[in-house]
Amino acid sequence: MLGAALAAGLAAGALAASAAVTPATAAGPELIDNGGFSSGTTPWWWTENIPSTVVDGRLCADVPAGTTNPWDAIIGQDGIPLAAGESYALSFTASATTPITIRTNVQLAVDPWTTELASPDAIGATPTTVSHVFTAGADNDAAQLAFQIGGSDAAYTFCLDDVSLTGGAEPPVYEPDTGSPVRVNQVGYLTEGPKSGTVVTDATTARTWTLHDADGTEVATGSTVPQGVDPTSEQNVHTFDFSSVTEPGDGYTVTVDGETSEPFTIGDGIYDGLRDDALAFFYHQRSGIEIDADLVGEEYARPAGHANAAPNQGDDNVPCWQDRCDYTLDAAGGWYDAGDHGKYVVNGGISVAQLLSAYERDSAELGDSTLAVPERGNGVPDLLDEARWELDFLTSMQVPAGEELAGMAHHKLHDAQWTGLPTMPWEDPQPRELHPPSTAATLNLAAAAAQGARLFEEYDAAYAAELLTAAETAWDAAIAHPAVLADPTDGTGGGAYSDGNVSDEFFWAASELFITTGAAEYRQAVTGSELWNDTAALFPNGGFSWGSTAALGALDLATVDNGLTAGELATVRANVTDAADGFAAQAEQQAYGLPYLPDDYAYVWGSNSQVLNNMVVLAAAHDLTGDTEYRDAVLTGLDYILGRNPLNLSYVTGYGERDVENQHHRFWANQLDASLPHPPAGSLAGGPDSSLEDPVAQDTLGGCAPAMCYMDHIESYSTNEVTINWNAPLAWIAAYADGLGGDDGGEDPDDPDDPDDPDDPDDPDDPAACEVSYVSNRWSGGFSTQVTVRNTGDTAISAWELAWSFDDAQRITNHWNSVITQSGRDVTARPAAWNGTIQPGSSVNFGFNGTVSGAAADPDAFTLNGGACDTA
Ligand code: 9MR
């Protein structure tokens, strides 16, 4: 939920600058003539389809039904003088008998109608006062104020009053609502993980912090540590640390000097839902398929987009932009990139690769029937099903054999012109166009398809072979055309995603092809690369990204079985840990604990994904070494993403008390049209972008400190969009964090107290003596099984995990009383919500049904929390 004050600001219909900017007037003269209509209608004008009159002191117009565009009905005033660089405040009061989002423009009065202010404003039946502040970009002796009120299906009456435009002063300073100065991870903290927060205060000496539980009982107290002025926020801050508290519970708060944080949880399951929601984002973004209410709920269900039903022009027969080729491609499917309806091979590659890597890292946790996707229960892990949706799109973008540039991939496919917000994917009438092939896209395809090939091998060998062929064909084409770069100015109707350096894409693709095939050609391309053993090039400061992909190859070489020699493996692993050391130091150094410190504090477009990608490097280093300092930096990074930050916002919808909810999206556009949904839970906002790269950010955030250059506003696409390549590392990290539970996630042989040591007699979670009864009823092609697990020891067993392997092809299709995941022949059963602890002498029962072809046998070996059980 959004903080009450912030929500109130937005609900006032005061979009854009008005949400938190005061005052609503700017110093300078009134520039509107007769804004209160006390002297009739002069000098106001209107389009001839809406004759307007003054009624009860307001100017009212009857707008007919069925106009198409906002500008098909306008009320306006001309002759408004504006001076470049000066600040103006516009306000007005309006009502509409049928709710409508109008366009309020201050603009050039002639073609090309360049706007100084262009705001969608929601107007309803009750007169609402709307305010905007903007800074003029150009001198204009006679600008136009235009209320564009067309585009409604229904006829309605629009009334206007108290129109005021004042200005000519310095732009006001934006004052975001940041709520409490005490900043915490609003979701919570893992039981055994680090627990720290930040407080904004003028104090220069230590203050007392107090941790309370949900009942208000004081649980712990201590002293803050003054940190001086944090350069990313320009706030004077202290930090506090309550890591010693390990008592699970909801509703904890921290208080400093009478100011109290948002509530949070301490516990081990806090990241369970985040992983699944972050992964569900990809199903929501699917193109070419109906989004099923049974899987996402009514609010998010929708018809298939770009599936060839009018007015869509379909993605199954897409021609080349500017007639640059004479073939068409069937490129239906795939994921929409972001809030737009473009589909980009470059960005698709890294996104699908990071999902595949989440699966490859922990396939046992991410088997079939773990996600809400239509393919659930088909015997293939759901994450692979989701990845296949995109892999099929990537391979469909390959230039056909026999054509010039055969084997290369088209860079992207998108609308001929940008569409406005909202535009439903199934209502987008724009022509769709293939943009020219590029080496970067070709290598994205090669890398992602090579990785997919090795992961699909177990489930669909024919498909795996197809992927490998596509990958090898793409590689050969990239070698033949190593420097075909996308045009950085090709950004009409879709993003450019241009990339002037593809040595990193070569390294990544060679790494994946080598891991999958072991072939000498790819080994040579990896170890002979100029990037080999160059930590700074593989892992640039500021993080890897869609334009810097070598890290994806290095991470997989370091963590996935492959044919490098021991010495080479040591080299690439050292690159990972060296990079992670740098990011851990950045987390340690910063008052907000995040492992991201770009040069000159320049937070980039999508900075939250850069934070997360650095966390991926840290998590890999933790996996490789078991060193908890890496884990801690990942977790303090999550704290930043989920609320411990200069704006006191959780950047993930649905998580935390002050979560963002107005990300730039053409369907999840509730801020513009209340009948549309907000983004679904688990959607990551791009985050602060200190370069201010959209008009709303430019008009509002001028002078912002880098980590505060963000607005939860739907039109601020450079700070507040969603994209597949940002949610992918969120999903990766959520899976990692969920897997940590309350310990360090790996057995440390040097640590006698390691909770992962199954022989630690002091650890109540270590496997106790147990006995398993496993009884199956079988019929041709199927079975139904009941399992009983009894605790035969004398200590309670909590968070139990029973694991076994089938000797044959049995597939579990549904289950009850436990959560079951299956990866190949390996099965793990975990507690349902109500049977997490098995007391001494007690049992839990659970069951499942499944299918099998051919012979089937009951397993006869089981482990409980890592130790062997007896069989009954
Ligand atoms: O994420 C991209 C960011 O790194 C670039 O700086 C920016 C401008 O080129 O584009 C971003 O990608 C957008 C893409 O071009 C179009 N779809 C939405 C993407 C996220 O905003």
Short mmCIF file of N, CA and C in Angstrom, two decimals, residues 555-634:
data_model
loop_
_atom_site.label_atom_id
_atom_site.label_comp_id
_atom_site.label_asym_id
_atom_site.label_seq_id
_atom_site.Cartn_x
_atom_site.Cartn_y
_atom_site.Cartn_z
N LEU A 555 29.80 -15.85 -15.06
CA LEU A 555 29.08 -16.45 -13.92
C LEU A 555 28.77 -17.92 -14.19
N ASP A 556 28.33 -18.21 -15.42
CA ASP A 556 27.99 -19.61 -15.72
C ASP A 556 29.25 -20.47 -15.80
N LEU A 557 30.32 -19.94 -16.36
CA LEU A 557 31.57 -20.71 -16.38
C LEU A 557 32.01 -21.02 -14.95
N ALA A 558 31.79 -20.08 -14.05
CA ALA A 558 32.24 -20.27 -12.66
C ALA A 558 31.36 -21.21 -11.87
N THR A 559 30.10 -21.36 -12.27
CA THR A 559 29.17 -22.09 -11.39
C THR A 559 28.53 -23.32 -12.02
N VAL A 560 28.60 -23.47 -13.34
CA VAL A 560 27.95 -24.60 -14.01
C VAL A 560 29.04 -25.55 -14.49
N ASP A 561 28.84 -26.86 -14.34
CA ASP A 561 29.83 -27.84 -14.79
C ASP A 561 30.25 -27.56 -16.22
N ASN A 562 31.56 -27.55 -16.47
CA ASN A 562 32.02 -27.33 -17.85
C ASN A 562 33.44 -27.86 -18.00
N GLY A 563 33.96 -27.78 -19.21
CA GLY A 563 35.22 -28.42 -19.53
C GLY A 563 36.46 -27.56 -19.35
N LEU A 564 36.37 -26.43 -18.62
CA LEU A 564 37.59 -25.67 -18.35
C LEU A 564 38.53 -26.49 -17.50
N THR A 565 39.84 -26.25 -17.63
CA THR A 565 40.80 -26.93 -16.75
C THR A 565 40.65 -26.36 -15.33
N ALA A 566 41.23 -27.06 -14.38
CA ALA A 566 41.14 -26.59 -12.99
C ALA A 566 41.72 -25.19 -12.86
N GLY A 567 42.80 -24.94 -13.56
CA GLY A 567 43.43 -23.62 -13.48
C GLY A 567 42.54 -22.54 -14.07
N GLU A 568 41.92 -22.86 -15.22
CA GLU A 568 41.04 -21.88 -15.86
C GLU A 568 39.81 -21.60 -14.99
N LEU A 569 39.32 -22.69 -14.39
CA LEU A 569 38.16 -22.53 -13.51
C LEU A 569 38.52 -21.62 -12.33
N ALA A 570 39.70 -21.84 -11.78
CA ALA A 570 40.14 -21.00 -10.65
C ALA A 570 40.21 -19.53 -11.08
N THR A 571 40.65 -19.32 -12.32
CA THR A 571 40.76 -17.94 -12.82
C THR A 571 39.40 -17.27 -12.89
N VAL A 572 38.45 -17.95 -13.51
CA VAL A 572 37.14 -17.29 -13.70
C VAL A 572 36.42 -17.15 -12.36
N ARG A 573 36.64 -18.12 -11.47
CA ARG A 573 36.02 -17.97 -10.14
C ARG A 573 36.64 -16.80 -9.38
N ALA A 574 37.93 -16.61 -9.57
CA ALA A 574 38.57 -15.47 -8.90
C ALA A 574 38.03 -14.15 -9.46
N ASN A 575 37.72 -14.13 -10.77
CA ASN A 575 37.09 -12.92 -11.34
C ASN A 575 35.77 -12.63 -10.63
N VAL A 576 34.99 -13.69 -10.41
CA VAL A 576 33.68 -13.50 -9.75
C VAL A 576 33.89 -13.00 -8.32
N THR A 577 34.78 -13.64 -7.58
CA THR A 577 34.93 -13.23 -6.16
C THR A 577 35.60 -11.86 -6.06
N ASP A 578 36.51 -11.54 -6.98
CA ASP A 578 37.11 -10.20 -6.94
C ASP A 578 36.03 -9.13 -7.19
N ALA A 579 35.19 -9.38 -8.18
CA ALA A 579 34.11 -8.41 -8.45
C ALA A 579 33.19 -8.32 -7.24
N ALA A 580 32.88 -9.46 -6.66
CA ALA A 580 31.98 -9.47 -5.50
C ALA A 580 32.62 -8.74 -4.32
N ASP A 581 33.93 -8.88 -4.16
CA ASP A 581 34.60 -8.14 -3.07
C ASP A 581 34.35 -6.64 -3.23
N GLY A 582 34.44 -6.18 -4.48
CA GLY A 582 34.22 -4.75 -4.74
C GLY A 582 32.80 -4.34 -4.39
N PHE A 583 31.82 -5.15 -4.80
CA PHE A 583 30.42 -4.78 -4.53
C PHE A 583 30.12 -4.88 -3.03
N ALA A 584 30.72 -5.89 -2.36
CA ALA A 584 30.50 -6.02 -0.90
C ALA A 584 31.05 -4.79 -0.19
N ALA A 585 32.19 -4.30 -0.66
CA ALA A 585 32.78 -3.11 -0.03
C ALA A 585 31.87 -1.90 -0.24
N GLN A 586 31.24 -1.82 -1.40
CA GLN A 586 30.32 -0.70 -1.66
C GLN A 586 29.11 -0.77 -0.73
N ALA A 587 28.61 -1.97 -0.50
CA ALA A 587 27.47 -2.13 0.42
C ALA A 587 27.86 -1.72 1.83
N GLU A 588 29.03 -2.15 2.22
CA GLU A 588 29.54 -1.88 3.55
C GLU A 588 29.75 -0.37 3.77
N GLN A 589 30.21 0.27 2.72
CA GLN A 589 30.57 1.68 2.81
C GLN A 589 29.34 2.60 2.87
N GLN A 590 28.22 2.15 2.33
CA GLN A 590 27.10 3.07 2.12
C GLN A 590 26.06 3.00 3.25
N ALA A 591 25.55 4.15 3.60
CA ALA A 591 24.61 4.22 4.72
C ALA A 591 23.30 3.50 4.41
N TYR A 592 22.97 3.37 3.13
CA TYR A 592 21.76 2.62 2.79
C TYR A 592 22.06 1.17 2.41
N GLY A 593 23.31 0.74 2.54
CA GLY A 593 23.66 -0.68 2.48
C GLY A 593 23.59 -1.34 1.12
N LEU A 594 23.48 -0.56 0.04
CA LEU A 594 23.28 -1.21 -1.26
C LEU A 594 24.62 -1.43 -1.98
N PRO A 595 24.76 -2.54 -2.66
CA PRO A 595 26.00 -2.84 -3.38
C PRO A 595 26.00 -2.21 -4.77
N TYR A 596 25.89 -0.91 -4.83
CA TYR A 596 25.85 -0.20 -6.12
C TYR A 596 26.39 1.19 -5.86
N LEU A 597 27.49 1.50 -6.47
CA LEU A 597 28.10 2.82 -6.30
C LEU A 597 28.70 3.22 -7.65
N PRO A 598 27.83 3.68 -8.57
CA PRO A 598 28.33 4.00 -9.90
C PRO A 598 29.25 5.22 -9.87
N ASP A 599 30.11 5.31 -10.84
CA ASP A 599 31.03 6.45 -10.92
C ASP A 599 30.22 7.75 -10.88
N ASP A 600 30.70 8.72 -10.15
CA ASP A 600 30.04 10.03 -10.01
C ASP A 600 28.61 9.92 -9.47
N TYR A 601 28.31 8.83 -8.80
CA TYR A 601 26.95 8.61 -8.26
C TYR A 601 25.89 8.71 -9.35
N ALA A 602 26.26 8.38 -10.57
CA ALA A 602 25.31 8.51 -11.68
C ALA A 602 24.40 7.29 -11.71
N TYR A 603 23.24 7.40 -11.08
CA TYR A 603 22.25 6.32 -11.11
C TYR A 603 21.65 6.27 -12.52
N VAL A 604 21.68 5.08 -13.14
CA VAL A 604 21.24 4.99 -14.54
C VAL A 604 19.77 4.60 -14.64
N TRP A 605 19.23 4.76 -15.81
CA TRP A 605 17.88 4.26 -16.19
C TRP A 605 17.85 2.77 -15.80
N GLY A 606 16.92 2.39 -14.96
CA GLY A 606 16.88 0.99 -14.52
C GLY A 606 17.87 0.69 -13.42
N SER A 607 18.21 1.69 -12.58
CA SER A 607 19.27 1.47 -11.58
C SER A 607 18.93 0.31 -10.64
N ASN A 608 17.65 0.09 -10.37
CA ASN A 608 17.33 -1.03 -9.46
C ASN A 608 17.82 -2.36 -10.02
N SER A 609 17.78 -2.51 -11.34
CA SER A 609 18.26 -3.77 -11.92
C SER A 609 19.78 -3.86 -11.83
N GLN A 610 20.44 -2.70 -11.82
CA GLN A 610 21.90 -2.73 -11.67
C GLN A 610 22.26 -3.18 -10.24
N VAL A 611 21.50 -2.67 -9.27
CA VAL A 611 21.69 -3.12 -7.88
C VAL A 611 21.52 -4.63 -7.82
N LEU A 612 20.45 -5.11 -8.45
CA LEU A 612 20.14 -6.55 -8.39
C LEU A 612 21.19 -7.37 -9.12
N ASN A 613 21.68 -6.87 -10.25
CA ASN A 613 22.70 -7.65 -10.95
C ASN A 613 23.99 -7.73 -10.14
N ASN A 614 24.33 -6.67 -9.43
CA ASN A 614 25.48 -6.77 -8.54
C ASN A 614 25.21 -7.80 -7.43
N MET A 615 23.97 -7.86 -6.99
CA MET A 615 23.61 -8.86 -5.98
C MET A 615 23.74 -10.27 -6.53
N VAL A 616 23.46 -10.45 -7.82
CA VAL A 616 23.62 -11.78 -8.45
C VAL A 616 25.10 -12.19 -8.38
N VAL A 617 25.99 -11.24 -8.65
CA VAL A 617 27.43 -11.56 -8.59
C VAL A 617 27.81 -11.93 -7.15
N LEU A 618 27.29 -11.18 -6.18
CA LEU A 618 27.58 -11.47 -4.77
C LEU A 618 27.02 -12.84 -4.37
N ALA A 619 25.82 -13.14 -4.83
CA ALA A 619 25.22 -14.43 -4.47
C ALA A 619 26.02 -15.58 -5.08
N ALA A 620 26.49 -15.39 -6.31
CA ALA A 620 27.33 -16.44 -6.93
C ALA A 620 28.60 -16.63 -6.12
N ALA A 621 29.18 -15.53 -5.65
CA ALA A 621 30.40 -15.63 -4.84
C ALA A 621 30.09 -16.36 -3.53
N HIS A 622 28.92 -16.10 -2.99
CA HIS A 622 28.52 -16.82 -1.77
C HIS A 622 28.34 -18.30 -2.06
N ASP A 623 27.69 -18.62 -3.17
CA ASP A 623 27.53 -20.03 -3.54
C ASP A 623 28.90 -20.71 -3.70
N LEU A 624 29.84 -19.97 -4.29
CA LEU A 624 31.16 -20.58 -4.56
C LEU A 624 31.99 -20.75 -3.29
N THR A 625 31.87 -19.83 -2.35
CA THR A 625 32.80 -19.82 -1.21
C THR A 625 32.14 -20.11 0.13
N GLY A 626 30.83 -19.93 0.23
CA GLY A 626 30.16 -20.05 1.53
C GLY A 626 30.44 -18.87 2.45
N ASP A 627 31.12 -17.86 1.95
CA ASP A 627 31.50 -16.71 2.77
C ASP A 627 30.28 -15.82 3.02
N THR A 628 29.91 -15.69 4.30
CA THR A 628 28.65 -15.00 4.59
C THR A 628 28.71 -13.49 4.35
N GLU A 629 29.90 -12.93 4.18
CA GLU A 629 29.94 -11.49 3.86
C GLU A 629 29.27 -11.21 2.52
N TYR A 630 29.42 -12.14 1.59
CA TYR A 630 28.75 -11.96 0.29
C TYR A 630 27.23 -12.04 0.47
N ARG A 631 26.81 -13.04 1.23
CA ARG A 631 25.37 -13.18 1.49
C ARG A 631 24.82 -11.90 2.13
N ASP A 632 25.55 -11.37 3.09
CA ASP A 632 25.05 -10.20 3.80
C ASP A 632 24.88 -9.01 2.86
N ALA A 633 25.80 -8.86 1.91
CA ALA A 633 25.67 -7.74 0.97
C ALA A 633 24.48 -7.95 0.03
N VAL A 634 24.16 -9.21 -0.30
CA VAL A 634 22.95 -9.46 -1.09
C VAL A 634 21.73 -9.02 -0.28
#
